XYZ file of C-alpha atoms in Angstrom:
719
model
C 7.577 15.815 -16.964
C 8.107 16.007 -20.690
C 11.653 15.597 -21.899
C 13.918 14.838 -24.838
C 17.646 14.879 -25.204
C 17.895 18.630 -24.676
C 14.781 19.832 -22.859
C 12.793 19.170 -19.724
C 9.488 20.243 -21.185
C 7.952 22.422 -23.871
C 8.831 26.055 -23.388
C 11.370 25.401 -20.652
C 14.537 25.158 -22.766
C 15.262 28.873 -22.470
C 14.748 28.858 -18.694
C 16.946 25.841 -18.018
C 19.849 26.725 -20.272
C 21.495 29.223 -17.925
C 21.292 27.203 -14.669
C 22.625 24.121 -16.454
C 25.542 26.121 -17.867
C 26.391 27.387 -14.391
C 26.359 23.837 -13.094
C 28.762 22.726 -15.796
C 31.061 25.690 -15.103
C 31.040 24.917 -11.420
C 31.807 21.278 -12.057
C 34.487 22.061 -14.602
C 36.233 24.342 -12.151
C 36.352 21.668 -9.467
C 39.477 19.550 -9.225
C 37.292 16.557 -8.387
C 34.208 16.752 -10.526
C 32.517 13.939 -8.654
C 33.267 15.305 -5.214
C 30.842 18.150 -4.448
C 30.261 19.311 -0.892
C 27.818 17.300 1.206
C 25.522 20.324 1.306
C 25.209 20.107 -2.492
C 23.847 16.571 -2.417
C 20.189 16.055 -3.171
C 17.898 13.077 -2.926
C 17.871 11.443 -6.336
C 15.200 8.788 -5.839
C 12.772 9.430 -8.721
C 9.782 8.335 -6.618
C 6.564 6.491 -7.436
C 5.272 9.156 -9.847
C 8.290 8.564 -12.067
C 7.488 4.847 -12.309
C 3.743 5.420 -12.717
C 3.616 8.327 -15.158
C 7.012 8.160 -16.824
C 7.243 11.250 -19.034
C 3.498 11.960 -18.790
C 3.205 13.551 -15.337
C 0.868 16.362 -16.460
C -1.367 16.861 -19.458
C -0.599 19.221 -22.335
C -3.112 21.888 -21.235
C -1.376 22.376 -17.875
C 2.073 22.462 -19.518
C 0.884 24.973 -22.130
C -0.594 27.263 -19.465
C 2.586 27.002 -17.413
C 4.641 27.865 -20.497
C 2.767 31.127 -21.137
C 2.455 32.108 -17.473
C 4.562 35.143 -16.575
C 5.089 36.323 -20.157
C 4.100 39.892 -20.949
C 5.002 39.632 -24.626
C 5.259 36.774 -27.046
C 9.032 37.141 -27.303
C 9.579 37.515 -23.558
C 10.487 34.567 -21.359
C 10.161 34.902 -17.596
C 11.904 32.789 -14.981
C 10.201 30.452 -12.553
C 9.929 33.096 -9.804
C 7.862 35.405 -11.999
C 5.580 32.520 -12.905
C 5.186 31.648 -9.238
C 4.248 35.198 -8.191
C 1.661 35.582 -10.941
C 0.195 32.171 -10.221
C -0.179 32.926 -6.499
C -1.988 36.167 -7.300
C -4.348 34.515 -9.773
C -5.105 31.642 -7.420
C -5.784 33.976 -4.478
C -8.092 36.173 -6.562
C -10.048 33.279 -8.065
C -10.406 31.543 -4.702
C -11.677 34.757 -3.110
C -14.259 35.262 -5.852
C -15.321 31.645 -5.630
C -15.968 31.890 -1.886
C -17.953 35.126 -2.311
C -20.092 33.516 -4.989
C -20.758 30.507 -2.750
C -21.979 32.779 0.055
C -24.212 34.697 -2.374
C -25.592 31.411 -3.746
C -26.412 30.173 -0.239
C -28.227 33.413 0.632
C -30.130 33.274 -2.642
C -31.070 29.663 -1.965
C -32.446 30.529 1.470
C -34.380 33.429 -0.015
C -35.845 31.161 -2.691
C -37.029 28.693 -0.048
C -38.783 31.479 1.841
C -40.304 33.604 -0.931
C -40.335 31.172 -3.884
C -40.214 34.098 -6.287
C -39.789 33.554 -10.060
C -36.774 35.898 -10.254
C -34.853 33.910 -7.671
C -35.629 30.631 -9.405
C -34.301 31.955 -12.728
C -31.072 33.226 -11.145
C -30.178 30.022 -9.310
C -29.367 27.864 -12.397
C -27.183 30.616 -13.896
C -25.350 31.113 -10.612
C -24.916 27.360 -10.265
C -23.261 27.247 -13.682
C -20.952 30.135 -12.765
C -19.980 28.356 -9.560
C -19.040 25.242 -11.495
C -16.887 27.260 -13.898
C -15.155 29.097 -11.055
C -14.553 25.846 -9.191
C -13.000 24.294 -12.301
C -10.726 27.304 -12.766
C -9.552 27.217 -9.143
C -8.852 23.502 -9.401
C -6.949 24.082 -12.636
C -4.785 26.801 -11.078
C -4.075 24.552 -8.104
C -2.971 21.837 -10.522
C -0.662 24.312 -12.289
C 0.772 25.293 -8.903
C 1.344 21.653 -8.053
C 2.972 21.133 -11.441
C 5.310 24.054 -10.831
C 6.256 22.794 -7.371
C 6.730 19.261 -8.683
C 8.866 20.591 -11.513
C 11.092 22.519 -9.106
C 11.474 19.544 -6.757
C 11.931 17.147 -9.622
C 14.611 19.266 -11.262
C 16.502 19.829 -8.015
C 16.577 16.071 -7.367
C 16.883 14.543 -10.817
C 18.808 17.002 -12.970
C 21.944 16.459 -10.892
C 21.859 12.825 -11.937
C 20.490 13.456 -15.433
C 23.405 15.666 -16.494
C 25.631 12.553 -16.463
C 23.527 10.555 -18.905
C 25.201 9.202 -22.017
C 23.951 8.728 -25.558
C 22.652 5.331 -26.602
C 25.671 4.713 -28.793
C 27.889 4.731 -25.680
C 25.865 2.078 -23.789
C 28.062 -0.702 -25.132
C 30.972 1.130 -23.518
C 29.108 0.973 -20.208
C 28.738 -2.794 -20.583
C 32.381 -3.483 -21.396
C 33.975 -0.797 -19.253
C 33.887 -2.839 -16.080
C 35.718 -5.672 -17.815
C 38.291 -4.035 -20.084
C 39.318 -1.069 -17.906
C 40.241 0.801 -21.070
C 39.534 4.402 -21.954
C 36.683 5.394 -24.218
C 35.885 2.237 -26.139
C 34.707 2.733 -29.705
C 30.906 2.675 -29.963
C 29.429 -0.720 -30.834
C 26.107 -1.870 -32.222
C 23.660 -2.045 -29.328
C 21.162 -4.328 -31.089
C 22.608 -7.323 -29.275
C 21.900 -5.656 -25.915
C 18.626 -3.762 -26.359
C 15.587 -3.866 -28.644
C 13.445 -0.817 -29.440
C 10.207 -0.025 -31.210
C 9.461 3.309 -32.879
C 6.591 5.726 -32.318
C 5.431 8.294 -34.828
C 4.804 11.186 -32.487
C 6.319 12.543 -29.302
C 5.404 15.510 -27.172
C 8.849 17.126 -27.427
C 9.405 16.445 -31.126
C 6.154 15.877 -33.029
C 7.815 15.545 -36.447
C 10.335 12.869 -35.627
C 9.685 9.443 -34.216
C 11.236 8.265 -30.973
C 12.611 4.891 -29.968
C 10.980 3.193 -26.989
C 12.716 0.371 -25.150
C 11.018 -2.967 -25.781
C 13.377 -5.636 -24.416
C 16.977 -6.247 -23.434
C 19.479 -8.622 -21.939
C 20.251 -8.264 -18.215
C 23.490 -6.431 -19.056
C 21.701 -4.271 -21.586
C 18.928 -3.307 -19.154
C 21.480 -2.417 -16.473
C 23.489 -0.406 -18.997
C 20.347 1.509 -20.044
C 20.334 3.071 -16.558
C 23.171 5.257 -17.850
C 21.278 6.532 -20.885
C 20.222 10.133 -21.207
C 16.811 10.830 -19.627
C 16.659 7.436 -17.879
C 15.774 9.278 -14.645
C 13.351 11.706 -16.278
C 11.481 9.041 -18.250
C 10.963 6.852 -15.178
C 13.215 4.006 -16.289
C 15.438 4.111 -13.186
C 12.526 3.805 -10.756
C 10.865 1.082 -12.827
C 14.160 -0.811 -12.932
C 14.607 -0.586 -9.141
C 11.170 -2.156 -8.669
C 11.600 -5.023 -11.140
C 15.278 -5.931 -11.670
C 14.968 -9.014 -9.423
C 13.202 -10.855 -12.244
C 16.436 -11.013 -14.287
C 19.344 -10.415 -11.880
C 20.123 -10.754 -8.184
C 20.926 -7.927 -5.816
C 24.557 -9.088 -5.711
C 24.852 -9.024 -9.508
C 23.378 -5.540 -9.751
C 25.632 -4.204 -6.987
C 28.702 -5.779 -8.576
C 27.769 -4.202 -11.917
C 27.720 -0.731 -10.322
C 30.892 -1.274 -8.301
C 32.788 -2.505 -11.363
C 31.878 0.676 -13.259
C 32.953 2.841 -10.330
C 36.242 0.972 -9.907
C 37.173 1.217 -13.576
C 36.377 4.927 -13.919
C 37.070 6.477 -10.508
C 40.763 7.211 -11.041
C 40.184 8.899 -14.421
C 36.885 10.633 -13.731
C 38.410 14.031 -12.883
C 40.268 14.461 -16.158
C 37.429 15.918 -18.202
C 33.732 16.242 -17.251
C 32.649 15.656 -20.851
C 34.248 12.210 -21.238
C 32.297 8.988 -21.058
C 34.336 7.801 -18.077
C 33.364 10.789 -15.964
C 29.696 10.412 -16.869
C 29.716 6.679 -16.162
C 31.373 7.203 -12.778
C 29.039 9.973 -11.674
C 25.901 8.232 -12.943
C 26.955 5.043 -11.085
C 26.998 6.956 -7.796
C 23.571 8.476 -8.431
C 22.050 5.104 -9.363
C 23.535 3.582 -6.214
C 22.166 6.451 -4.117
C 18.685 6.074 -5.638
C 18.773 2.327 -4.927
C 19.683 2.873 -1.266
C 17.086 5.610 -0.787
C 14.227 3.649 -2.298
C 14.955 -0.038 -1.656
C 17.149 -0.248 1.450
C 14.444 -2.025 3.464
C 13.901 -4.801 0.889
C 17.444 -5.326 -0.407
C 20.094 -4.205 2.082
C 18.303 -4.594 5.421
C 17.462 -8.229 4.657
C 20.867 -9.107 3.169
C 23.773 -8.418 5.526
C 26.342 -9.773 3.061
C 25.202 -7.293 0.415
C 25.371 -4.430 2.905
C 28.846 -5.430 4.121
C 30.129 -5.656 0.538
C 28.923 -2.142 -0.209
C 30.292 -0.630 3.016
C 33.664 -2.294 2.569
C 33.954 -1.047 -1.018
C 33.051 2.520 -0.073
C 35.419 2.610 2.907
C 38.387 1.089 1.087
C 38.143 2.556 -2.428
C 35.837 5.574 -2.485
C 35.906 7.439 0.830
C 39.540 8.553 0.527
C 39.205 9.792 -3.066
C 35.681 10.986 -3.468
C 33.109 12.999 -1.532
C 30.429 10.487 -2.461
C 31.915 7.945 -0.076
C 31.063 9.994 2.993
C 27.630 10.771 1.583
C 26.787 7.118 0.869
C 27.996 5.931 4.279
C 25.856 8.612 5.937
C 22.920 7.565 3.784
C 23.334 3.924 4.836
C 23.446 4.911 8.504
C 20.283 6.994 8.191
C 18.444 4.208 6.373
C 19.576 1.666 8.973
C 18.446 3.904 11.840
C 15.056 4.413 10.177
C 14.647 0.679 9.665
C 15.689 -0.019 13.273
C 13.170 2.515 14.565
C 10.398 0.845 12.595
C 11.495 -2.586 13.804
C 11.589 -1.334 17.420
C 7.965 -0.199 17.156
C 6.974 -3.610 15.789
C 8.902 -5.393 18.564
C 7.284 -3.197 21.216
C 3.847 -3.991 19.819
C 4.660 -7.713 19.651
C 6.041 -7.626 23.206
C 2.870 -5.893 24.405
C 0.767 -8.586 22.757
C 2.947 -11.357 24.241
C 2.619 -9.859 27.719
C -1.140 -9.637 27.257
C -1.193 -13.233 26.085
C 0.773 -14.386 29.143
C -1.653 -12.498 31.389
C -4.587 -14.197 29.700
C -2.933 -17.621 29.928
C -2.273 -17.119 33.645
C -5.856 -16.049 34.194
C -7.125 -18.947 32.084
C -5.213 -21.591 34.045
C -6.313 -20.122 37.382
C -9.939 -19.845 36.277
C -9.929 -23.374 34.949
C -8.452 -24.706 38.179
C -11.100 -22.922 40.259
C -13.817 -24.127 37.917
C -12.620 -27.726 38.147
C -12.551 -27.534 41.964
C -16.099 -26.197 42.097
C -17.262 -28.715 39.526
C -15.644 -31.637 41.362
C -17.239 -30.687 44.707
C -20.723 -30.231 43.261
C -20.656 -33.018 40.702
C -22.200 -35.723 42.917
C -25.096 -33.619 44.195
C -26.014 -32.040 40.857
C -25.512 -35.327 39.036
C -27.977 -37.172 41.270
C -30.432 -34.283 41.108
C -30.411 -34.159 37.285
C -30.472 -37.942 36.898
C -33.502 -38.101 39.189
C -35.280 -35.762 36.752
C -34.293 -37.826 33.743
C -31.749 -35.296 32.432
C -28.567 -37.254 32.938
C -27.475 -37.311 29.286
C -28.082 -33.579 28.941
C -26.034 -32.828 32.044
C -23.221 -35.020 30.766
C -23.331 -33.205 27.423
C -23.207 -29.827 29.146
C -20.182 -30.871 31.192
C -18.394 -31.993 28.041
C -19.194 -28.702 26.292
C -18.242 -26.568 29.290
C -14.938 -25.512 27.676
C -15.846 -25.892 24.008
C -15.528 -22.202 23.116
C -12.322 -21.581 25.064
C -10.774 -24.768 23.707
C -10.887 -23.483 20.133
C -9.456 -20.087 21.078
C -5.694 -19.698 21.362
C -6.068 -17.137 24.151
C -8.994 -18.287 26.318
C -10.520 -16.485 29.269
C -13.417 -17.424 31.558
C -15.479 -14.364 32.325
C -17.320 -15.879 35.276
C -14.257 -15.499 37.497
C -12.791 -12.237 36.244
C -14.489 -10.004 38.803
C -11.889 -10.966 41.392
C -8.891 -10.060 39.184
C -7.500 -6.770 37.845
C -9.526 -5.343 34.986
C -6.421 -4.877 32.805
C -5.993 -8.646 32.554
C -9.232 -9.422 30.764
C -11.021 -6.169 30.107
C -11.629 -6.848 26.426
C -12.832 -10.384 27.112
C -15.041 -9.192 29.967
C -16.745 -6.479 27.951
C -17.186 -8.815 24.977
C -18.876 -7.444 21.874
C -20.982 -4.915 23.789
C -18.406 -2.138 23.389
C -18.478 -2.710 19.626
C -22.243 -2.161 19.639
C -22.053 0.907 21.867
C -19.313 2.673 19.856
C -20.282 4.511 16.703
C -19.494 2.938 13.343
C -17.498 5.974 12.269
C -15.398 5.928 15.441
C -14.616 2.248 14.995
C -13.870 2.827 11.310
C -11.319 5.532 12.134
C -9.481 3.422 14.719
C -9.458 0.298 12.553
C -8.125 2.439 9.716
C -5.269 3.719 11.883
C -4.431 0.152 12.909
C -4.462 -0.943 9.275
C -2.326 2.031 8.301
C 0.424 0.931 10.715
C 0.731 -2.367 8.878
C 0.358 -0.954 5.365
C 3.001 1.746 5.760
C 5.650 -0.877 6.484
C 5.232 -2.593 3.110
C 7.129 -1.819 -0.101
C 6.082 -2.174 -3.757
C 8.635 -4.975 -4.169
C 6.780 -7.033 -1.529
C 3.931 -7.606 -4.005
C 6.162 -9.167 -6.664
C 6.572 -12.932 -7.146
C 3.820 -13.683 -4.621
C 3.113 -17.110 -6.139
C 6.455 -18.289 -4.781
C 5.199 -17.349 -1.307
C 2.083 -19.489 -1.654
C -0.373 -16.629 -2.238
C -3.341 -17.887 -4.248
C -6.497 -16.458 -5.745
C -9.010 -17.337 -3.057
C -10.852 -15.593 -0.225
C -8.206 -16.549 2.328
C -4.938 -15.768 0.612
C -2.534 -17.428 3.031
C -3.143 -20.943 4.278
C -2.611 -21.398 7.975
C -0.498 -24.470 7.303
C 1.984 -22.541 5.173
C 4.967 -21.332 7.184
C 6.521 -17.925 6.675
C 9.958 -19.471 6.550
C 9.360 -22.261 4.056
C 8.097 -22.112 0.499
C 6.880 -25.125 -1.435
C 9.426 -26.187 -4.080
C 6.601 -26.910 -6.544
C 5.541 -23.268 -6.878
C 6.998 -21.158 -9.657
C 9.680 -18.737 -8.488
C 9.903 -15.872 -10.975
C 12.909 -14.313 -9.245
C 16.352 -15.759 -9.752
C 17.063 -18.654 -7.397
C 19.756 -16.765 -5.473
C 17.653 -13.605 -5.161
C 16.635 -12.957 -1.550
C 12.947 -12.034 -1.221
C 11.444 -10.280 1.770
C 8.236 -12.082 2.800
C 6.442 -9.190 4.482
C 3.475 -9.721 2.156
C 2.631 -12.907 4.056
C 2.471 -10.933 7.295
C 0.248 -8.360 5.625
C -2.134 -11.048 4.361
C -2.179 -12.890 7.676
C -3.192 -9.666 9.357
C -6.087 -9.392 6.896
C -7.037 -13.018 7.606
C -6.974 -12.300 11.349
C -9.366 -9.352 10.975
C -11.783 -11.495 8.946
C -11.655 -14.270 11.543
C -12.297 -11.762 14.325
C -15.378 -10.389 12.536
C -16.833 -13.859 12.050
C -15.992 -14.965 15.605
C -17.588 -11.905 17.217
C -20.833 -12.628 15.396
C -21.116 -16.374 15.995
C -20.346 -16.008 19.728
C -23.313 -13.689 20.313
C -25.832 -15.601 22.437
C -28.995 -14.011 21.095
C -30.311 -13.302 17.624
C -30.978 -9.702 18.593
C -27.346 -9.211 19.562
C -26.241 -10.844 16.323
C -28.404 -8.475 14.300
C -26.907 -5.494 16.113
C -23.377 -6.727 15.501
C -24.032 -7.583 11.850
C -25.437 -4.102 11.343
C -22.455 -2.518 13.075
C -19.878 -4.388 10.966
C -21.742 -3.566 7.765
C -21.834 0.127 8.694
C -18.132 0.052 9.604
C -17.279 -1.527 6.241
C -19.375 1.069 4.407
C -17.625 3.888 6.253
C -14.239 2.306 5.484
C -14.687 2.116 1.742
C -16.176 5.622 1.682
C -12.974 6.777 3.401
C -10.989 4.755 0.804
C -9.795 2.213 3.351
C -10.528 -0.679 1.027
C -8.311 -3.069 2.986
C -10.456 -3.115 6.141
C -13.683 -3.003 4.102
C -12.699 -6.161 2.199
C -11.511 -7.856 5.407
C -14.913 -7.273 7.037
C -16.635 -8.500 3.881
C -14.567 -11.703 3.988
C -15.616 -12.236 7.610
C -19.280 -11.691 6.794
C -19.064 -14.060 3.826
C -17.766 -16.853 6.015
C -19.853 -19.957 5.282
C -21.013 -20.287 8.894
C -21.862 -16.578 9.233
C -23.860 -16.498 5.993
C -26.157 -19.287 7.289
C -27.107 -17.498 10.513
C -30.853 -16.900 11.065
C -30.078 -13.274 11.995
C -29.734 -12.330 8.314
C -33.471 -12.869 7.836
C -34.413 -10.241 10.400
C -31.717 -7.740 9.390
C -33.177 -4.341 8.332
C -33.441 -4.044 4.548
C -31.409 -0.831 4.349
C -28.567 -2.389 6.299
C -28.718 -5.591 4.253
C -28.249 -3.521 1.092
C -24.772 -2.562 2.318
C -23.700 -6.161 1.741
C -24.466 -5.776 -1.963
C -22.573 -2.475 -2.003
C -19.516 -4.194 -0.530
C -19.683 -6.920 -3.152
C -19.913 -4.260 -5.856
C -16.840 -2.544 -4.404
C -14.995 -5.873 -4.454
C -15.893 -6.363 -8.125
C -14.701 -2.815 -8.844
C -11.358 -3.416 -7.122
C -10.832 -6.639 -9.053
C -11.845 -5.130 -12.390
C -8.750 -3.025 -13.004
C -5.301 -3.006 -11.433
C -5.155 0.816 -11.566
C -8.780 1.612 -10.675
C -7.750 3.416 -7.466
C -5.315 5.645 -9.380
C -7.951 7.122 -11.677
C -8.743 10.820 -11.431
C -7.292 13.111 -8.809
C -8.899 11.713 -5.636
C -5.985 9.441 -4.747
C -3.686 12.491 -4.736
C -5.754 14.343 -2.138
C -7.481 11.567 -0.164
C -5.691 8.875 1.853
C -6.071 5.355 0.473
C -5.299 1.844 1.708
C -5.703 -0.827 -0.989
C -6.615 -4.438 -0.415
C -3.281 -6.279 -0.248
C -4.696 -9.538 -1.586
C -6.466 -7.902 -4.532
C -3.306 -5.973 -5.442
C -1.216 -9.149 -5.226
C -3.677 -10.892 -7.564
C -3.399 -8.060 -10.088
C 0.384 -8.359 -10.046
C 0.132 -12.134 -10.458
C -2.052 -11.565 -13.506
C 0.614 -9.327 -15.028
C 3.271 -11.908 -14.177
C 1.412 -14.585 -16.146
C 3.212 -15.545 -19.342
C 6.847 -15.499 -20.358
C 9.251 -12.776 -19.356
C 11.660 -13.421 -22.224
C 11.459 -13.261 -26.000
C 12.618 -16.013 -28.338
C 16.106 -14.485 -28.476
C 16.389 -14.551 -24.667
C 15.874 -10.796 -24.183
C 13.678 -9.812 -21.224
C 10.439 -8.004 -22.095
C 10.812 -4.523 -20.671
C 7.253 -3.563 -21.650
C 5.990 -6.320 -19.322
C 8.308 -5.268 -16.503
C 7.314 -1.626 -16.950
C 3.619 -2.463 -16.562
C 4.340 -4.406 -13.361
C 6.345 -1.476 -11.976
C 3.489 0.885 -12.789
C 0.979 -1.219 -10.842
C 3.103 -1.710 -7.715
C 4.164 1.966 -7.669
C 0.730 2.848 -6.294
C 1.827 1.431 -2.929
C 4.247 4.338 -2.458
C 1.679 6.725 -3.917
C -0.857 5.826 -1.227
C 1.730 5.879 1.558
C 2.554 9.522 0.789
C -0.900 10.644 1.951
C -1.629 9.165 5.403
C -4.819 9.355 7.456
C -4.777 12.022 10.159
C -7.539 10.766 12.450
C -7.104 11.346 16.179
C -6.075 8.022 17.719
C -8.159 6.626 20.574
C -5.586 4.439 22.302
C -8.070 2.870 24.711
C -10.359 1.805 21.899
C -7.386 0.615 19.840
C -6.196 -1.432 22.814
C -9.643 -3.012 23.122
C -9.733 -3.813 19.416
C -6.223 -5.292 19.484
C -7.137 -7.553 22.402
C -10.369 -8.734 20.812
C -8.644 -9.411 17.487
C -5.814 -11.275 19.224
C -8.323 -13.148 21.384
C -9.997 -14.681 18.312
C -6.833 -15.121 16.272
C -6.850 -18.460 14.409
C -10.145 -19.429 16.070
C -12.206 -22.291 14.641
C -15.411 -20.560 13.557
C -17.356 -23.794 13.090
C -16.480 -24.945 16.621
C -17.439 -21.561 18.066
C -20.745 -21.580 16.199
C -21.594 -25.142 17.283
C -21.590 -24.100 20.936
C -24.155 -21.315 20.472
C -27.869 -22.096 20.024
C -28.499 -18.673 18.462
C -26.638 -19.859 15.365
C -29.261 -22.507 14.561
C -32.763 -22.240 13.173
C -35.152 -23.014 16.045
C -37.830 -25.645 15.345
C -40.861 -25.916 17.682
C -40.927 -29.081 19.804
C -44.219 -30.424 18.357
C -43.055 -29.863 14.794
C -39.695 -31.470 15.621
C -41.450 -34.549 17.076
C -43.700 -34.824 14.025
C -40.690 -34.649 11.691
C -39.013 -37.499 13.582
C -42.167 -39.627 13.426
C -42.548 -39.007 9.684
C -38.919 -39.954 9.126
C -39.273 -43.174 11.099
C -42.472 -44.016 9.192
C -40.707 -43.574 5.837
C -37.766 -45.705 6.964
C -40.133 -48.451 8.163
C -41.897 -48.406 4.796
C -38.645 -48.991 2.938
C -38.013 -52.247 4.826
C -41.479 -53.671 4.203
């Protein structure tokens, strides 16, 4: 949304003047200006679009159309309701005409196929052009409607906080207010706190230049949260994503609490004073922080949460209506976090129970197998030795448990008929269910499984990933690296006392597990024909995934197929050419994802279609932006660098707003979970070594001739 110090956007100053005046009158008439009723509270989290677009949410053409919508005369200004009614009528009429034209075009197309008349052929191109124009107009009106709805929602959420912004000359007062506890301090030069650069043109004031924040000290950047239009221009949301690079959560919280403490007792004297604005803006910043970052800052730091609750209960709740609101907000956020954690625990418990079942079955099967083997060893040993196959039999006995030994959750299928199917159903069926199910069906269920993991992450999780051991390679997280320990040699870009949630490691390990499962399923197939079928199925699944914008699963399957052992399988040579081409498509998609950090945010598709990005690729893009210094020579932190990082990670919340709505198939999901868990952390090379289908077969005569030639060459070297 466009904004300057007095307007929300071009042409909207007249519309917003009256509601804002009413708000001021209402506030002025209240004995406690910072204590509105709980029903008057609104969510004030600016959201991802604020961090991504800043003041450029919609282009000038949409804003200009919205400005003139609802005006009968040039001097007449209509309110938002009149604009909404006219827009609904226009959109309904254009959509109706567009659908009629489509039906007419389809009938004309069928007629042209039957009669092939010259008149029909000449009409089709013209009608096709009209359809394109009508489609563009409908899409434009829908965008205007979305702009109007976004403007209404944005104003209702943000303008309550924005009315308490202060001018830049008062920011030094914000810095010193928490220390001096004095009334309005005389304005000071802010050059020691913040650095700006000037632009020649701005959408709200084309003639005059505007100052854009370039860098600032930690105190200066925190103080800039109180500046006018900090919410509207996206600064608040960008700050909430990136402040951990220059201050800890405790320092930021203490900064806000100090401003509240020093202004709370005097805030009701006059709504126009700096103290009142500082107090009210502090509450809105604190509310936005809780709403947007509770899971990454407060849920993982009990001391921080206790400090905030104690302050609200002891100093705010008895004097101010915000206390009750903030405590309620903390309870709601905690309940939401607990509900999410309960789902994760239930899923982990289900997997642990399944693992115990498999371990019990494994031990029982192994015991039975050893008993049978011990009883028959003497007879079969003599029989095979009598035929000259003793060494082969010995080798087979040693390799009897090779595959299960490299799997963390082994199961012997030869004995499972006597046990309940629920214990080892996935292991019993093997990869055959994967081949029987359609690629699209498997794509949908894998996407829903991936969505569960992705929707639990936060943009902040992708920051400072080098400190977690994430590197630029195909397997992002080494199996030897623990989730609890971080190597002291790596560069930690956050402050040393800043607590960092390590959910990104869990997200990347999940991706690594999927890749391992794909590779393991292929190398354990006992025939080349089965391997070809499974290779084809995984390639088709990956193609369907990236077409549905599930780039995470598509890249995970690609990583499994590019495993060194898998790439050397003979089955690739007999793979159908059309299916083999999908591999090149996947590599092209990978190059596309790595080419630009914002490639998935281009156009309008990400706003209407669900998307799951590749976590590792996104983390690498953020690492690239983190390369280089964060401070200038004078010690000020580069806000332009931090703003770019916030813009890239904001797409996580953008994609989470539009989830996939596929119908879940819980039986198929259960099968997939068990197969993925079954091959978790498996040694692909050990699995492949136990399967003859993974090796190029050489005829016996040719093999004997090769050995003789080798021996002949060796003999010649010694002569």
